[in-house]
XYZ file of N, CA and C in Angstrom:
462
model
N 25.849 -1.910 17.111
C 25.700 -0.748 16.254
C 24.286 -0.740 15.687
N 23.631 0.354 15.730
C 22.252 0.424 15.235
C 22.231 0.480 13.723
N 21.155 -0.049 13.140
C 21.070 -0.087 11.681
C 20.997 1.310 11.082
N 20.667 2.324 11.875
C 20.598 3.688 11.345
C 21.980 4.240 11.025
N 23.035 3.568 11.506
C 24.392 4.013 11.205
C 24.864 3.532 9.840
N 24.059 2.745 9.195
C 24.443 2.181 7.916
C 23.587 2.749 6.796
N 24.191 2.788 5.628
C 23.392 3.053 4.439
C 23.492 1.803 3.563
N 22.427 1.540 2.848
C 22.335 0.342 2.025
C 22.201 0.735 0.567
N 22.714 -0.125 -0.298
C 22.658 0.122 -1.725
C 22.422 -1.196 -2.440
N 21.536 -1.166 -3.409
C 21.336 -2.302 -4.296
C 21.921 -1.907 -5.648
N 22.839 -2.700 -6.147
C 23.406 -2.511 -7.476
C 22.836 -3.623 -8.337
N 22.196 -3.264 -9.446
C 21.497 -4.278 -10.233
C 21.393 -3.870 -11.697
N 21.282 -4.872 -12.547
C 20.947 -4.642 -13.954
C 19.514 -5.087 -14.239
N 18.738 -5.283 -13.179
C 17.342 -5.697 -13.303
C 16.454 -4.456 -13.311
N 15.896 -4.080 -14.461
C 15.090 -2.853 -14.524
C 13.817 -2.923 -13.684
N 13.334 -4.115 -13.369
C 12.129 -4.242 -12.554
C 12.351 -3.850 -11.097
N 13.598 -3.702 -10.687
C 13.871 -3.260 -9.324
C 13.761 -1.744 -9.195
N 13.760 -1.064 -10.328
C 13.636 0.396 -10.307
C 12.307 0.776 -9.663
N 12.359 1.436 -8.531
C 11.162 1.804 -7.793
C 10.751 0.777 -6.765
N 11.293 -0.440 -6.825
C 10.949 -1.478 -5.852
C 11.875 -1.458 -4.640
N 13.101 -1.034 -4.848
C 14.047 -0.980 -3.737
C 14.561 0.446 -3.580
N 14.849 0.778 -2.343
C 15.438 2.093 -2.051
C 16.909 2.048 -2.425
N 17.465 3.158 -2.757
C 18.900 3.278 -3.049
C 19.365 2.262 -4.086
N 18.789 2.338 -5.247
C 19.164 1.452 -6.343
C 20.157 2.153 -7.261
N 21.233 1.463 -7.552
C 22.146 1.895 -8.607
C 21.906 0.940 -9.775
N 21.128 1.414 -10.738
C 20.780 0.577 -11.890
C 21.882 0.695 -12.941
N 22.337 -0.461 -13.429
C 23.346 -0.502 -14.485
C 22.720 -1.109 -15.732
N 22.796 -0.405 -16.820
C 22.312 -0.908 -18.093
C 23.452 -1.711 -18.716
N 23.629 -2.919 -18.219
C 24.753 -3.733 -18.670
C 24.551 -5.187 -18.276
N 25.639 -5.913 -18.289
C 25.600 -7.351 -18.014
C 25.696 -7.629 -16.519
N 25.485 -8.880 -16.166
C 25.658 -9.309 -14.783
C 27.109 -9.105 -14.347
N 28.029 -9.305 -15.264
C 29.446 -9.088 -14.950
C 29.711 -7.608 -14.644
N 29.043 -6.706 -15.339
C 29.178 -5.276 -15.043
C 28.738 -4.975 -13.610
N 27.674 -5.636 -13.165
C 27.186 -5.460 -11.792
C 28.254 -5.927 -10.807
N 28.872 -7.069 -11.082
C 29.909 -7.588 -10.194
C 31.111 -6.649 -10.135
N 31.508 -6.097 -11.270
C 32.627 -5.141 -11.279
C 32.300 -3.900 -10.456
N 31.081 -3.395 -10.583
C 30.675 -2.225 -9.803
C 30.668 -2.565 -8.314
N 30.178 -3.758 -7.975
C 30.205 -4.201 -6.583
C 31.627 -4.264 -6.047
N 32.542 -4.786 -6.845
C 33.945 -4.854 -6.416
C 34.508 -3.458 -6.169
N 34.179 -2.523 -7.060
C 34.642 -1.145 -6.867
C 34.124 -0.566 -5.556
N 32.859 -0.833 -5.247
C 32.275 -0.326 -4.001
C 32.905 -0.990 -2.775
N 33.208 -2.267 -2.874
C 33.868 -2.968 -1.766
C 35.222 -2.337 -1.487
N 35.927 -1.970 -2.538
C 37.223 -1.298 -2.356
C 37.065 0.071 -1.697
N 35.850 0.622 -1.747
C 35.575 1.909 -1.102
C 35.014 1.739 0.317
N 34.966 0.500 0.812
C 34.529 0.256 2.179
C 33.146 -0.345 2.329
N 32.455 -0.637 1.228
C 31.130 -1.259 1.306
C 31.298 -2.745 1.594
N 30.248 -3.367 2.136
C 30.267 -4.789 2.486
C 29.079 -5.491 1.843
N 29.328 -6.654 1.255
C 28.254 -7.467 0.674
C 27.373 -8.035 1.783
N 26.075 -8.026 1.556
C 25.134 -8.582 2.518
C 24.526 -9.899 2.058
N 24.802 -10.296 0.833
C 24.338 -11.572 0.294
C 25.399 -12.069 -0.692
N 25.508 -13.354 -0.788
C 26.481 -13.932 -1.699
C 26.143 -13.545 -3.141
N 27.109 -13.056 -3.912
C 26.830 -12.649 -5.291
C 26.520 -13.811 -6.231
N 26.732 -15.032 -5.777
C 26.406 -16.212 -6.599
C 25.118 -16.878 -6.120
N 24.219 -16.073 -5.542
C 22.949 -16.592 -5.048
C 22.165 -17.282 -6.171
N 21.329 -18.234 -5.785
C 20.407 -18.851 -6.729
C 20.926 -20.072 -7.447
N 22.214 -20.386 -7.315
C 22.750 -21.591 -7.926
C 22.514 -21.672 -9.434
N 22.495 -20.509 -10.095
C 22.409 -20.472 -11.553
C 23.808 -20.371 -12.129
N 24.027 -21.028 -13.237
C 25.277 -20.842 -13.964
C 25.210 -19.469 -14.636
N 26.345 -18.801 -14.809
C 26.334 -17.462 -15.407
C 25.649 -17.393 -16.771
N 25.719 -18.472 -17.544
C 25.093 -18.448 -18.867
C 23.594 -18.711 -18.795
N 23.039 -18.882 -17.584
C 21.612 -19.146 -17.434
C 20.820 -17.944 -16.937
N 21.468 -16.962 -16.343
C 20.747 -15.863 -15.700
C 21.375 -14.524 -16.087
N 20.667 -13.724 -16.893
C 21.238 -12.450 -17.350
C 21.200 -11.344 -16.293
N 20.476 -11.540 -15.194
C 20.313 -10.481 -14.198
C 21.057 -10.813 -12.921
N 21.644 -9.789 -12.337
C 22.379 -9.955 -11.084
C 22.130 -8.701 -10.254
N 21.872 -8.905 -8.980
C 21.683 -7.797 -8.049
C 22.540 -8.041 -6.817
N 23.095 -6.973 -6.292
C 23.913 -7.036 -5.088
C 23.313 -6.111 -4.038
N 23.375 -6.510 -2.798
C 22.974 -5.665 -1.678
C 24.247 -5.397 -0.876
N 24.530 -4.106 -0.677
C 25.736 -3.727 0.055
C 25.392 -2.759 1.171
N 26.246 -2.761 2.192
C 26.083 -1.861 3.324
C 27.356 -1.055 3.489
N 27.191 0.221 3.766
C 28.320 1.101 4.022
C 28.176 1.657 5.423
N 29.219 1.555 6.229
C 29.189 2.140 7.566
C 29.188 3.655 7.470
N 28.665 4.305 8.486
C 28.566 5.763 8.495
C 29.901 6.431 8.787
N 30.890 5.654 9.216
C 32.168 6.248 9.571
C 33.064 6.384 8.356
N 33.848 7.431 8.367
C 34.811 7.654 7.281
C 35.913 6.597 7.358
N 36.494 6.296 6.238
C 37.629 5.382 6.186
C 37.302 3.960 6.598
N 36.126 3.479 6.227
C 35.772 2.102 6.548
C 36.806 1.163 5.945
N 37.154 0.126 6.695
C 38.183 -0.790 6.230
C 37.633 -1.717 5.148
N 38.545 -2.243 4.380
C 38.198 -3.171 3.313
C 37.745 -4.490 3.929
N 36.551 -4.933 3.574
C 36.015 -6.192 4.072
C 36.555 -7.319 3.191
N 37.468 -8.087 3.736
C 38.150 -9.111 2.953
C 37.208 -10.249 2.546
N 36.225 -10.559 3.379
C 35.272 -11.610 3.006
C 34.450 -11.170 1.792
N 33.990 -9.928 1.802
C 33.239 -9.401 0.652
C 34.099 -9.398 -0.599
N 35.347 -8.983 -0.440
C 36.250 -8.946 -1.594
C 36.473 -10.351 -2.147
N 36.663 -11.308 -1.274
C 36.855 -12.692 -1.714
C 35.613 -13.218 -2.444
N 34.437 -12.953 -1.893
C 33.192 -13.400 -2.526
C 33.012 -12.782 -3.908
N 33.250 -11.489 -4.030
C 33.018 -10.820 -5.313
C 34.074 -11.234 -6.342
N 35.314 -11.381 -5.901
C 36.373 -11.824 -6.828
C 36.090 -13.236 -7.328
N 35.617 -14.105 -6.432
C 35.258 -15.459 -6.846
C 34.115 -15.430 -7.856
N 33.106 -14.604 -7.600
C 31.969 -14.496 -8.523
C 32.429 -13.990 -9.889
N 33.319 -13.008 -9.895
C 33.847 -12.485 -11.159
C 34.571 -13.586 -11.923
N 35.369 -14.376 -11.229
C 36.083 -15.488 -11.884
C 35.106 -16.495 -12.474
N 34.053 -16.823 -11.727
C 33.051 -17.768 -12.218
C 32.397 -17.218 -13.485
N 32.014 -15.951 -13.467
C 31.357 -15.350 -14.626
C 32.308 -15.233 -15.809
N 33.556 -14.858 -15.557
C 34.523 -14.717 -16.650
C 34.873 -16.059 -17.281
N 34.756 -17.133 -16.515
C 35.089 -18.452 -17.058
C 33.940 -19.063 -17.856
N 32.787 -18.420 -17.832
C 31.640 -18.932 -18.579
C 31.877 -18.758 -20.081
N 31.568 -19.773 -20.871
C 31.806 -19.672 -22.317
C 30.958 -18.578 -22.986
N 29.761 -18.337 -22.473
C 28.906 -17.292 -23.045
C 28.008 -16.760 -21.949
N 27.995 -15.444 -21.815
C 27.096 -14.808 -20.856
C 25.868 -14.305 -21.591
N 24.703 -14.589 -21.038
C 23.452 -14.091 -21.605
C 23.266 -12.671 -21.097
N 23.071 -11.747 -22.022
C 22.872 -10.352 -21.642
C 21.383 -10.056 -21.524
N 21.044 -9.095 -20.682
C 19.631 -8.710 -20.571
C 19.054 -8.354 -21.937
N 17.847 -8.851 -22.192
C 17.174 -8.557 -23.450
C 17.488 -9.502 -24.590
N 18.432 -10.418 -24.428
C 18.783 -11.356 -25.506
C 17.777 -12.497 -25.636
N 17.059 -12.779 -24.578
C 16.112 -13.891 -24.578
C 14.719 -13.397 -24.965
N 13.825 -14.292 -25.385
C 12.443 -13.879 -25.646
C 11.858 -13.192 -24.407
N 10.973 -12.216 -24.611
C 10.470 -11.369 -23.524
C 9.906 -12.165 -22.352
N 9.128 -13.200 -22.585
C 8.546 -13.947 -21.468
C 9.619 -14.615 -20.620
N 10.624 -15.163 -21.268
C 11.724 -15.803 -20.536
C 12.533 -14.748 -19.798
N 12.822 -13.640 -20.460
C 13.560 -12.546 -19.845
C 12.805 -12.018 -18.620
N 11.491 -11.872 -18.755
C 10.646 -11.417 -17.653
C 10.726 -12.393 -16.470
N 10.720 -13.676 -16.760
C 10.836 -14.679 -15.698
C 12.179 -14.541 -14.966
N 13.252 -14.300 -15.701
C 14.557 -14.139 -15.068
C 14.623 -12.865 -14.226
N 13.980 -11.793 -14.664
C 13.922 -10.570 -13.845
C 13.196 -10.867 -12.532
N 12.093 -11.608 -12.632
C 11.334 -11.962 -11.438
C 12.150 -12.863 -10.513
N 12.830 -13.864 -11.055
C 13.667 -14.749 -10.248
C 14.746 -13.975 -9.504
N 15.352 -13.018 -10.181
C 16.380 -12.198 -9.544
C 15.807 -11.513 -8.305
N 14.598 -10.969 -8.429
C 13.948 -10.314 -7.294
C 13.634 -11.319 -6.180
N 13.007 -12.414 -6.520
C 12.558 -13.385 -5.524
C 13.738 -13.977 -4.747
N 14.837 -14.227 -5.431
C 15.992 -14.826 -4.767
C 16.610 -13.894 -3.721
N 16.410 -12.595 -3.865
C 16.938 -11.642 -2.882
C 15.853 -11.022 -2.004
N 14.620 -11.434 -2.205
C 13.509 -10.802 -1.492
C 13.683 -10.859 0.025
N 14.093 -11.984 0.565
C 14.278 -12.091 2.017
C 15.356 -11.120 2.498
N 16.421 -10.979 1.741
C 17.477 -10.028 2.097
C 16.955 -8.605 2.019
N 16.146 -8.307 1.008
C 15.526 -6.972 0.913
C 14.704 -6.685 2.175
N 13.925 -7.669 2.615
C 13.110 -7.502 3.823
C 13.996 -7.355 5.063
N 15.010 -8.199 5.151
C 15.891 -8.206 6.322
C 16.529 -6.842 6.554
N 16.914 -6.155 5.487
C 17.589 -4.862 5.622
C 16.666 -3.686 5.301
N 15.380 -3.952 5.168
C 14.357 -2.908 4.941
C 14.700 -2.010 3.753
N 15.075 -2.625 2.643
C 15.414 -1.832 1.455
C 14.298 -1.802 0.414
N 13.188 -2.497 0.686
C 12.056 -2.430 -0.240
C 11.340 -1.096 -0.069
N 10.941 -0.499 -1.172
C 10.132 0.709 -1.121
C 8.733 0.338 -0.636
N 8.009 1.283 -0.009
C 6.623 0.996 0.376
C 5.820 0.595 -0.858
N 4.877 -0.358 -0.717
C 4.128 -0.876 -1.879
C 3.507 0.202 -2.761
N 2.998 1.263 -2.198
C 2.371 2.316 -3.001
C 3.350 3.126 -3.826
N 4.652 3.004 -3.518
C 5.674 3.780 -4.223
C 6.455 2.967 -5.240
N 6.077 1.745 -5.464
C 6.840 0.881 -6.367
C 6.441 1.109 -7.803
N 7.454 1.362 -8.628
C 7.206 1.691 -10.029
C 7.705 0.631 -10.991
N 8.824 -0.008 -10.668
C 9.575 -0.815 -11.617
C 8.787 -1.744 -12.500
N 8.161 -2.746 -11.932
C 7.473 -3.746 -12.745
C 6.274 -3.150 -13.459
N 5.539 -2.285 -12.793
C 4.341 -1.704 -13.402
C 4.712 -0.805 -14.572
N 5.752 -0.020 -14.418
C 6.133 0.886 -15.500
C 6.731 0.150 -16.684
N 7.303 -1.036 -16.424
C 7.897 -1.776 -17.532
C 6.826 -2.421 -18.403
N 5.554 -2.320 -17.955
C 4.476 -2.914 -18.738
C 4.219 -4.361 -18.382
N 4.948 -4.877 -17.407
C 4.806 -6.265 -17.012
C 3.821 -6.358 -15.854
N 2.542 -6.447 -16.169
C 1.489 -6.422 -15.156
C 1.544 -7.645 -14.246
N 1.898 -8.811 -14.780
C 1.934 -10.004 -13.940
C 3.023 -9.879 -12.885
N 4.156 -9.339 -13.250
C 5.251 -9.195 -12.284
C 4.940 -8.111 -11.271
N 4.237 -7.049 -11.667
C 3.977 -5.947 -10.729
C 3.155 -6.411 -9.542
N 2.238 -7.334 -9.750
C 1.447 -7.819 -8.628
C 2.268 -8.758 -7.739
N 3.307 -9.353 -8.296
C 4.118 -10.281 -7.537
C 5.219 -9.561 -6.758
N 5.615 -8.369 -7.134
C 6.667 -7.627 -6.451
C 6.041 -6.899 -5.287
N 5.681 -7.620 -4.274
C 4.963 -7.037 -3.139
C 5.872 -6.399 -2.130
């Protein structure tokens, strides 16, 4: 099946991805909110393209979470049980955490580092599925006022 038969979506609470990736569904919420939205999309026939627990961070260590999903062009796509299992497991891991760090709760420099880590950990997947916006069209990091990150989001 050719990749043109698929549409891709990034669901994220990382504001620095705004303008950096095509088809972004930005959620102004927690990492757990991102996982719930991903689960809803999986129930609609979308498939996860990367493990939602990427990066080996404990939920209380990383306030940002991004998911890359693919939807087939055909109507009535079947439920991908592997994606559902992965997302349900991630939700359980996050729900069992004693405290979740929400975006913006940490000092700005630390928060900025976590936004950057979220991007870097999925960068290869972004390249693999060609979901990065062309460099001249990227707004996210530059518009957020974070000049150091904007040069790194290549």
